[in-house]
PDB file of C-alpha atoms in Angstrom:
ATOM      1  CA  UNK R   5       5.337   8.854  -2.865  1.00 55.00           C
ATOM      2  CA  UNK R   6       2.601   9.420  -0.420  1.00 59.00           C
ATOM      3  CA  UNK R   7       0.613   6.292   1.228  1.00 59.00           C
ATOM      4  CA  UNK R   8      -2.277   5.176   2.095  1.00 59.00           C
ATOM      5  CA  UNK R   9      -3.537   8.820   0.759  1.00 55.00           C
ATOM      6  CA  UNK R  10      -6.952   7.464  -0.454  1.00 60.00           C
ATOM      7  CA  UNK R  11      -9.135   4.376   0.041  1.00 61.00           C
ATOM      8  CA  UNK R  12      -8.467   1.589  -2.587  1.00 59.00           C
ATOM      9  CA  UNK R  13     -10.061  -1.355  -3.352  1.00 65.00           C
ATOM     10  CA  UNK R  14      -9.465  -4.142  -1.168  1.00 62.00           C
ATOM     11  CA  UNK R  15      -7.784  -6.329  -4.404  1.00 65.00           C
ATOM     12  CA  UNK R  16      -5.469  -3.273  -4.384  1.00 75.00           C
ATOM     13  CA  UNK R  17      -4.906  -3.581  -0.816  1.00 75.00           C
ATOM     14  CA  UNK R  18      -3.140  -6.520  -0.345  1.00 79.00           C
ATOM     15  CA  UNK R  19      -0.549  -4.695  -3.207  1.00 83.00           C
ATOM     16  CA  UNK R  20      -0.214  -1.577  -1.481  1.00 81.00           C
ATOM     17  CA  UNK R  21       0.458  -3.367   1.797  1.00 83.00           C
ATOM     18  CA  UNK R  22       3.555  -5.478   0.244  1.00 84.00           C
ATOM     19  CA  UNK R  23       5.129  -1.986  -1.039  1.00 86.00           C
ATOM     20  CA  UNK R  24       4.688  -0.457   2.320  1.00 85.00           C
ATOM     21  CA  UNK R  25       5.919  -3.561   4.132  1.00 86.00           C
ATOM     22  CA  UNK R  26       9.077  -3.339   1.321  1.00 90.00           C
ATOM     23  CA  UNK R  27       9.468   0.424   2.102  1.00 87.00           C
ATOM     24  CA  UNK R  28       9.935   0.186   5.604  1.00 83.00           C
ATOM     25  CA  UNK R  29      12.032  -2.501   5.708  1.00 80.00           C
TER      26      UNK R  29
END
């Protein structure tokens, strides 16, 4: 699954960034 592909709302952000922070660990 693609990241950070298109903007998203900044109460989405903080979601995205603990799946890509989970991901890459």
């Amino acid at each position: 699954m693609p990241l950070f592909v298109v903007p998203t709302p900044i109460g989405n952000l903080g979601d995205i960034t603990i799946r890509a922070i989970r991901v890459l660990r």
